[in-house]
PDB file of C-alpha atoms in Angstrom:
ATOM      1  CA  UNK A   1      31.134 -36.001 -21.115  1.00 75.00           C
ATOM      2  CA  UNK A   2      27.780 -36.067 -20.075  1.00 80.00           C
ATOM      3  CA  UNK A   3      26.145 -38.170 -17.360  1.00 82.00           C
ATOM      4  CA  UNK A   4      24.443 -41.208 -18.855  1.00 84.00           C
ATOM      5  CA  UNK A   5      20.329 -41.369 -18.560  1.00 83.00           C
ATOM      6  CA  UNK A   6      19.243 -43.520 -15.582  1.00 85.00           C
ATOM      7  CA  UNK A   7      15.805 -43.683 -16.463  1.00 84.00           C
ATOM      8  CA  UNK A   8      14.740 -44.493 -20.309  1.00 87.00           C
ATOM      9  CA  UNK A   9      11.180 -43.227 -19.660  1.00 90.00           C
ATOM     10  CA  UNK A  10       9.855 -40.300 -18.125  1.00 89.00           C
ATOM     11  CA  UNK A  11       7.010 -42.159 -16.362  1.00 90.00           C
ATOM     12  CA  UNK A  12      10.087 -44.072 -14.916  1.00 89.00           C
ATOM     13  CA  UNK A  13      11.734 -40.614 -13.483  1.00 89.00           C
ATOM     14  CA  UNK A  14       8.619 -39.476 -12.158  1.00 87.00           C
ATOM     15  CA  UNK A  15       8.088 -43.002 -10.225  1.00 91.00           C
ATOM     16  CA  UNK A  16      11.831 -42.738  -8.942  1.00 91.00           C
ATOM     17  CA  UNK A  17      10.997 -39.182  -7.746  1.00 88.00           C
ATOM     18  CA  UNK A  18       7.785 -40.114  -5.998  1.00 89.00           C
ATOM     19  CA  UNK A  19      10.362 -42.788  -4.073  1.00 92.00           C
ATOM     20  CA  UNK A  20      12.337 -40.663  -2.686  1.00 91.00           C
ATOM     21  CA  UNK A  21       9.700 -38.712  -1.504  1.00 88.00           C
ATOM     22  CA  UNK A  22       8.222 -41.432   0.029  1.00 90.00           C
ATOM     23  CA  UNK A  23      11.664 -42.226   1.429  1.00 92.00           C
ATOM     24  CA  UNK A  24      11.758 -39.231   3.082  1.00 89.00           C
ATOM     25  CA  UNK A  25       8.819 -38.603   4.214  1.00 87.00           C
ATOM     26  CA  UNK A  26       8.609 -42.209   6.116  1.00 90.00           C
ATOM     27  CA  UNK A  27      12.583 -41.495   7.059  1.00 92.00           C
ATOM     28  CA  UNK A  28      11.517 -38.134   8.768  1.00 90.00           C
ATOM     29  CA  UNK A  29       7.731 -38.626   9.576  1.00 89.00           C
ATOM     30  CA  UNK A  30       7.611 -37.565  12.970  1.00 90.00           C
ATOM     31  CA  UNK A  31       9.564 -34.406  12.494  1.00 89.00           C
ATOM     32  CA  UNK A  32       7.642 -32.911   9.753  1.00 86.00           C
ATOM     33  CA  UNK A  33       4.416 -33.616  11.970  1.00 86.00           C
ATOM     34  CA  UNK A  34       5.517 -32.113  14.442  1.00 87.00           C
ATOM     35  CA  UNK A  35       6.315 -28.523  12.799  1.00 87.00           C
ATOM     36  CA  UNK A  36       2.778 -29.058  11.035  1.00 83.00           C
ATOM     37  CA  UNK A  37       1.211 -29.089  14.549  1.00 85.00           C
ATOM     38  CA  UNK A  38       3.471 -26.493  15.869  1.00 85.00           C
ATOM     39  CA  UNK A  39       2.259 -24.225  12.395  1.00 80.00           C
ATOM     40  CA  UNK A  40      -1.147 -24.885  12.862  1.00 77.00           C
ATOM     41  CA  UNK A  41      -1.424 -24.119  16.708  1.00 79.00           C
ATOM     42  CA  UNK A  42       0.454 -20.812  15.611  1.00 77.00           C
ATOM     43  CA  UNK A  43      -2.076 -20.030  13.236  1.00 75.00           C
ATOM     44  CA  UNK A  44      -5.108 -20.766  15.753  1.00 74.00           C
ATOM     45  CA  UNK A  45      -3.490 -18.722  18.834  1.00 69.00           C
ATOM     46  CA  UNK A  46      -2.290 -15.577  15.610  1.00 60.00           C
ATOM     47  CA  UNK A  47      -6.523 -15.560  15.044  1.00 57.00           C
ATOM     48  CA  UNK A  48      -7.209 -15.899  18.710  1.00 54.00           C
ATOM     49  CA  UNK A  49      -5.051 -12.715  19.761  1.00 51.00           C
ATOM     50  CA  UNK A  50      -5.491 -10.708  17.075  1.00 46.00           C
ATOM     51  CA  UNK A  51      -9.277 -10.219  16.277  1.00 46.00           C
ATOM     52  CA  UNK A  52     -10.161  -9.452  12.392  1.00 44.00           C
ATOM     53  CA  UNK A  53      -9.843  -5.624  11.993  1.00 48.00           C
ATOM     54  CA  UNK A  54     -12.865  -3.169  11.360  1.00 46.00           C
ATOM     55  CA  UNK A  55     -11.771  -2.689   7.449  1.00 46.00           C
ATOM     56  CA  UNK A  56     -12.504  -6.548   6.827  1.00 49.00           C
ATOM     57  CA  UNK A  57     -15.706  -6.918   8.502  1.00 56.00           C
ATOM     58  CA  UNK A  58     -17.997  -7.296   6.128  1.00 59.00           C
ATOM     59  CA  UNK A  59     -20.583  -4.325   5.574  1.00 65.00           C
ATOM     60  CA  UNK A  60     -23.616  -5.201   5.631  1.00 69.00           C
ATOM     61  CA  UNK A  61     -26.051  -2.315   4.582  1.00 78.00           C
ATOM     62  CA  UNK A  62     -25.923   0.535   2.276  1.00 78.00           C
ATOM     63  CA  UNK A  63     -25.421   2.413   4.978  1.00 84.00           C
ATOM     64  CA  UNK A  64     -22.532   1.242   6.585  1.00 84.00           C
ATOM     65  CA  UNK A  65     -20.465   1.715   3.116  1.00 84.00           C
ATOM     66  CA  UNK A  66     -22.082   5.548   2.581  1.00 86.00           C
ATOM     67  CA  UNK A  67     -20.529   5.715   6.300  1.00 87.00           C
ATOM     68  CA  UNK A  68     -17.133   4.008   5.971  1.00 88.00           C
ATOM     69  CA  UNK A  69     -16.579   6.639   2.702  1.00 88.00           C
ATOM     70  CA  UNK A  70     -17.749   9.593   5.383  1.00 89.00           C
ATOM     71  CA  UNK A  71     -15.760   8.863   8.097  1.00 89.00           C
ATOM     72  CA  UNK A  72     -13.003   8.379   5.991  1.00 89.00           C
ATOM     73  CA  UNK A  73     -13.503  11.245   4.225  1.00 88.00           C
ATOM     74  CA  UNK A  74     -13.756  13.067   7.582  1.00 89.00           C
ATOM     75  CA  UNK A  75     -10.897  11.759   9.265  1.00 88.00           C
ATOM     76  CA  UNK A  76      -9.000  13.144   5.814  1.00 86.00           C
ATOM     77  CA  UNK A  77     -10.451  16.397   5.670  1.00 87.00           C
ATOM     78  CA  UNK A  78      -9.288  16.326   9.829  1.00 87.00           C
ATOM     79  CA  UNK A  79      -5.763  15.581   8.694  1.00 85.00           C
ATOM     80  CA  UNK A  80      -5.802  17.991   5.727  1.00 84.00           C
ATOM     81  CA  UNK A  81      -8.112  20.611   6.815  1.00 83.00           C
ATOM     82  CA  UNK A  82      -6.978  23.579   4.235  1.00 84.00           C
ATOM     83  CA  UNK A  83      -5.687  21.199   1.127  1.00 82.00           C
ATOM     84  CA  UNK A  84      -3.405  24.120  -0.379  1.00 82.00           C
ATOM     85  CA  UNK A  85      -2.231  25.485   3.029  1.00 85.00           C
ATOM     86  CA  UNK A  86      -1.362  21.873   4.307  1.00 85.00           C
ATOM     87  CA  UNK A  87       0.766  21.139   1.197  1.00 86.00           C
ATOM     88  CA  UNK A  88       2.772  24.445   1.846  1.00 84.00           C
ATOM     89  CA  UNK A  89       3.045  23.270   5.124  1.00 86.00           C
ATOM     90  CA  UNK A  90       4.490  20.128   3.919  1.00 85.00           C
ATOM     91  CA  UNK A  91       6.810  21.789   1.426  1.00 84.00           C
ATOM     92  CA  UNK A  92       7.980  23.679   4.666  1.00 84.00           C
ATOM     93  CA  UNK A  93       8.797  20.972   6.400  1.00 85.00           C
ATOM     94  CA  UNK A  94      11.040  18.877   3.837  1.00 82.00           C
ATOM     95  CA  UNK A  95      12.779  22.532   3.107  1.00 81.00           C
ATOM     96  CA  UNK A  96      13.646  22.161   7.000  1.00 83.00           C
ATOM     97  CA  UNK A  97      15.388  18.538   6.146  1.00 81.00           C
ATOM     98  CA  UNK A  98      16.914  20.221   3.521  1.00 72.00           C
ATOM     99  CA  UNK A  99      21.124  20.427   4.021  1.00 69.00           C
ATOM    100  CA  UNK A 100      23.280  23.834   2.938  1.00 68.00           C
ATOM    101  CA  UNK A 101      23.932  23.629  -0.300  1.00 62.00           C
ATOM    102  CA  UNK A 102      27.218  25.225   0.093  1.00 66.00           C
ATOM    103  CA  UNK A 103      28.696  22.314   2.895  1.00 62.00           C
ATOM    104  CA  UNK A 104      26.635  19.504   1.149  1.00 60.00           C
ATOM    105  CA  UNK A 105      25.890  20.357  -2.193  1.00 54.00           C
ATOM    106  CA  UNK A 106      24.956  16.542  -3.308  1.00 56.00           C
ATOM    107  CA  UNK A 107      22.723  15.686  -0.548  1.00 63.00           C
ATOM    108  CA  UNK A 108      19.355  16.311  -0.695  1.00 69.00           C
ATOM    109  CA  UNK A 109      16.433  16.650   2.269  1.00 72.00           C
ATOM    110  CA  UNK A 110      14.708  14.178   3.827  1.00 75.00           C
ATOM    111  CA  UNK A 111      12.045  12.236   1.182  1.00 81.00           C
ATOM    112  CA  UNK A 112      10.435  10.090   4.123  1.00 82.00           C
ATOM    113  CA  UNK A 113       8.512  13.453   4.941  1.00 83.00           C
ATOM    114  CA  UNK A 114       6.392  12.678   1.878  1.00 85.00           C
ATOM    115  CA  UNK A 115       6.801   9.240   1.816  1.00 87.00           C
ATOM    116  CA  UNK A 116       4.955   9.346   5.174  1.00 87.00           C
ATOM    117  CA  UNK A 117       2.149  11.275   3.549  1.00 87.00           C
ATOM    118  CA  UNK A 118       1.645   8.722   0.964  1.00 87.00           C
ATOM    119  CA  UNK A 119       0.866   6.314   3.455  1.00 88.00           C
ATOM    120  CA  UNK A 120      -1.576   8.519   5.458  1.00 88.00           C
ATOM    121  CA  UNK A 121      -3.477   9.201   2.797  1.00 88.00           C
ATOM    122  CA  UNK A 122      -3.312   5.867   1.283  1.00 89.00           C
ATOM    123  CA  UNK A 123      -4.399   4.882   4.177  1.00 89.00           C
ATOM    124  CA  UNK A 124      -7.599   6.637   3.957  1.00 89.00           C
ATOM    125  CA  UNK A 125      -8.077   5.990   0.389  1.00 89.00           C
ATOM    126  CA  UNK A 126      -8.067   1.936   1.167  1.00 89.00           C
ATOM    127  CA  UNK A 127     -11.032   2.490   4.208  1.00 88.00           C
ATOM    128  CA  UNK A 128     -12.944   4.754   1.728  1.00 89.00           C
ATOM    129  CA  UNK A 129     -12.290   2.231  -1.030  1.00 88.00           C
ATOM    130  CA  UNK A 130     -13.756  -0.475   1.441  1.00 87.00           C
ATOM    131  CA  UNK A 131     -17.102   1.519   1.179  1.00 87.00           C
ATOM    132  CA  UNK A 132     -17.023   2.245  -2.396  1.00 87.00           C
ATOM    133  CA  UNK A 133     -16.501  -2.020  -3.340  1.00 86.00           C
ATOM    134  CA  UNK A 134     -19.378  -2.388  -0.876  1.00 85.00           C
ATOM    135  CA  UNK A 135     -21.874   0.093  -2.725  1.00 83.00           C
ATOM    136  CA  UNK A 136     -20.953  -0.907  -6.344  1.00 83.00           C
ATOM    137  CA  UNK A 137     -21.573  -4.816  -4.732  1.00 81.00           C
ATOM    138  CA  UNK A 138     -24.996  -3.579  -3.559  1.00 78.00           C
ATOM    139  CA  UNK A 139     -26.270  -1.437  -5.924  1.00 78.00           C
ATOM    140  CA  UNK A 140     -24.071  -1.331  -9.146  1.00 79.00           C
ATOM    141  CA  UNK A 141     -23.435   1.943 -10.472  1.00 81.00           C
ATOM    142  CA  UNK A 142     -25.495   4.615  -8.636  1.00 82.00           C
ATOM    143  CA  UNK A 143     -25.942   8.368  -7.577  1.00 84.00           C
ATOM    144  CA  UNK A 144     -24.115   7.112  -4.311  1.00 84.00           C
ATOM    145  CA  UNK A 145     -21.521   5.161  -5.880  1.00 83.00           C
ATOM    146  CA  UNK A 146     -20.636   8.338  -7.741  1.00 87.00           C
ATOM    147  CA  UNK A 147     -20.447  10.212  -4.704  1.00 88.00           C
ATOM    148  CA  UNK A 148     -18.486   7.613  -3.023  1.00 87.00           C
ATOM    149  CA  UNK A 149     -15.977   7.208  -6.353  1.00 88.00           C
ATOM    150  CA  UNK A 150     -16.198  11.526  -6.489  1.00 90.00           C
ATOM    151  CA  UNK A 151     -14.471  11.040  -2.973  1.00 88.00           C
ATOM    152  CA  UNK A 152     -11.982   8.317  -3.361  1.00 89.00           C
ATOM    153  CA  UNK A 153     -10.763   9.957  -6.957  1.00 89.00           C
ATOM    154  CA  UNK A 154      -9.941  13.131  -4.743  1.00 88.00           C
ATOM    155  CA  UNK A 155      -7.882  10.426  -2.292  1.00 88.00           C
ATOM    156  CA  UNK A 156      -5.971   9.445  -5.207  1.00 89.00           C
ATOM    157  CA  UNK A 157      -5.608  13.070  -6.863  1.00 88.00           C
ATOM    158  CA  UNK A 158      -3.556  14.308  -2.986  1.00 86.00           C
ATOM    159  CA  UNK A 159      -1.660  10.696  -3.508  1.00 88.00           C
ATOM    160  CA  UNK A 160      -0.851  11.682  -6.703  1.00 88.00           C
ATOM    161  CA  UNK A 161       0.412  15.755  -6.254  1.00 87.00           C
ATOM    162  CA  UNK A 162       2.493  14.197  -3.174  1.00 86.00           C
ATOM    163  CA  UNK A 163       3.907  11.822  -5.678  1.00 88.00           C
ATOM    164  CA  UNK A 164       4.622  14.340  -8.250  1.00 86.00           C
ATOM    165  CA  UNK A 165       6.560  16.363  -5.830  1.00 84.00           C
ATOM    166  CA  UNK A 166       8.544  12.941  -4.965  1.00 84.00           C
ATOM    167  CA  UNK A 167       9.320  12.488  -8.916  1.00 84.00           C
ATOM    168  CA  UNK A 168      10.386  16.219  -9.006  1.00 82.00           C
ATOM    169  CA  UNK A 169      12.986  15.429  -6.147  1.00 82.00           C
ATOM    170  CA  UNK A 170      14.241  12.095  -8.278  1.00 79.00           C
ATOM    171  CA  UNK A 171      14.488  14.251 -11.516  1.00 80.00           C
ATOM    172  CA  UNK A 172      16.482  16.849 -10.131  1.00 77.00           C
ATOM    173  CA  UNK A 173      17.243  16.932  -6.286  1.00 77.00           C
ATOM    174  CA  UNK A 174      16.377  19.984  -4.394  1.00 75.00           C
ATOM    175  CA  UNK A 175      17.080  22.748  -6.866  1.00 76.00           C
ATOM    176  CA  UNK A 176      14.755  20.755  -9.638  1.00 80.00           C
ATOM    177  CA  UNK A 177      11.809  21.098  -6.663  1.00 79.00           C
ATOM    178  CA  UNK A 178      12.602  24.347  -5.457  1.00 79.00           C
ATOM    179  CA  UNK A 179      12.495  25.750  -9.025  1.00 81.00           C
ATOM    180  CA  UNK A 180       9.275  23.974  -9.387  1.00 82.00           C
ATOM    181  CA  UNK A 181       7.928  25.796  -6.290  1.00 81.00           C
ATOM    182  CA  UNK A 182       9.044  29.201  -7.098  1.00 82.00           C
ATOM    183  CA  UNK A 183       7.485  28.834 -10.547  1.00 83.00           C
ATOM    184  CA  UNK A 184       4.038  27.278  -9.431  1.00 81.00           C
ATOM    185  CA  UNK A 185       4.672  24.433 -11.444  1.00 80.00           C
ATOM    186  CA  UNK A 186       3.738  21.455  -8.671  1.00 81.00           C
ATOM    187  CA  UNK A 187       0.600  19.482  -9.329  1.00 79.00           C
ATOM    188  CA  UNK A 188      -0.945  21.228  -5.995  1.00 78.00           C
ATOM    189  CA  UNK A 189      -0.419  24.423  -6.959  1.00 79.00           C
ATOM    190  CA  UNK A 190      -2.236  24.475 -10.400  1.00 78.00           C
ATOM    191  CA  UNK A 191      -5.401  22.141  -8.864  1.00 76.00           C
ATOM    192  CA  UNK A 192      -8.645  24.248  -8.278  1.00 76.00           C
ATOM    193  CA  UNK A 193      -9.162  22.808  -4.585  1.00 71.00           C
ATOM    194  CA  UNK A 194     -13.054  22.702  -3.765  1.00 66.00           C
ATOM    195  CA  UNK A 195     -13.780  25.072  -0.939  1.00 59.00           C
TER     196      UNK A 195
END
């Protein structure tokens, strides 16, 4: 049977609803005041100790965007140095994680080696991205907007051959990505690096 309607209207309901609010509130007034204060002092001392990073400063000058996309740039190319060479070296590296195939032949290698590349280099690609908002803000599209975008598309393009090699390991495991490798098939191995 269902429970009879208390309240004919729904102006009524709403009215009952603000009530018990109001109830509640008065019934526990000093209590929810206090955690408010408490939230907001935790809030002001948070700001306080923990200044605003560099990446949400506001840039200022043309300049200071062309230079967050540099140094970003730079501190990737630092990382990277030899693009090809440092994705062997990666490959190398999960094939060291990698368990015998004969004792374990279900288990794969370690995927947190390129899931901690990802975030490196999407690391970079958010500072350089910083600089490229600030430029297209400033000037709209222009020569060094292009430049800028030229840079962070290359960001994305490593994301994305790290991430292929990470969908190669879901498809198949080990012997998917290892047949992959011997066969020159990964993203990073077909793409014409720039010298």
């Amino acid at each position: 049977m269902a429970r009879p309607t208390i309240y004919k209207t729904h102006q009524a309901r709403v009215q009952a609803v603000r009530d018990k609010h109001r109830r509640h509130y008065l019934k526990s007034r000093e209590t929810i005041l206090a955690k408010h204060r408490q939230l907001c002092k935790e809030r002001k001392a948070c700001q306080v100790n923990n200044p605003v990073d560099d990446e949400d400063e506001s840039i200022e000058t043309l300049q200071d965007c062309i230079a967050v996309v540099k140094y970003a740039k730079d501190d990737l190319m630092a990382h990277v140095k030899a693009p090809r060479r440092f994705f062997d070296l990666l490959m190398d590296e999960y094939s060291k994680t990698m368990p015998d195939p004969k004792l374990y032949p279900t288990r794969n290698g370690d995927k947190a080696v390129f899931e901690r590349m990802i975030a490196s280099f999407e690391d970079f690609l958010d500072r350089a991205s910083h600089g490229l908002d600030g430029i297209l803000q400033m000037c709209g599209v222009c020569d060094e907007w292009r430049t800028a975008d030229a840079v962070c598309k290359f960001m994305r393009e490593m994301v994305g051959m790290v991430e292929d090699i990470l969908l190669r390991l879901a498809e198949g495991g080990d012997g998917e990505l290892a047949a992959a490798f011997i066969e020159n098939e990964l993203w990073y191995q077909e793409y014409k690096f720039p010298a």
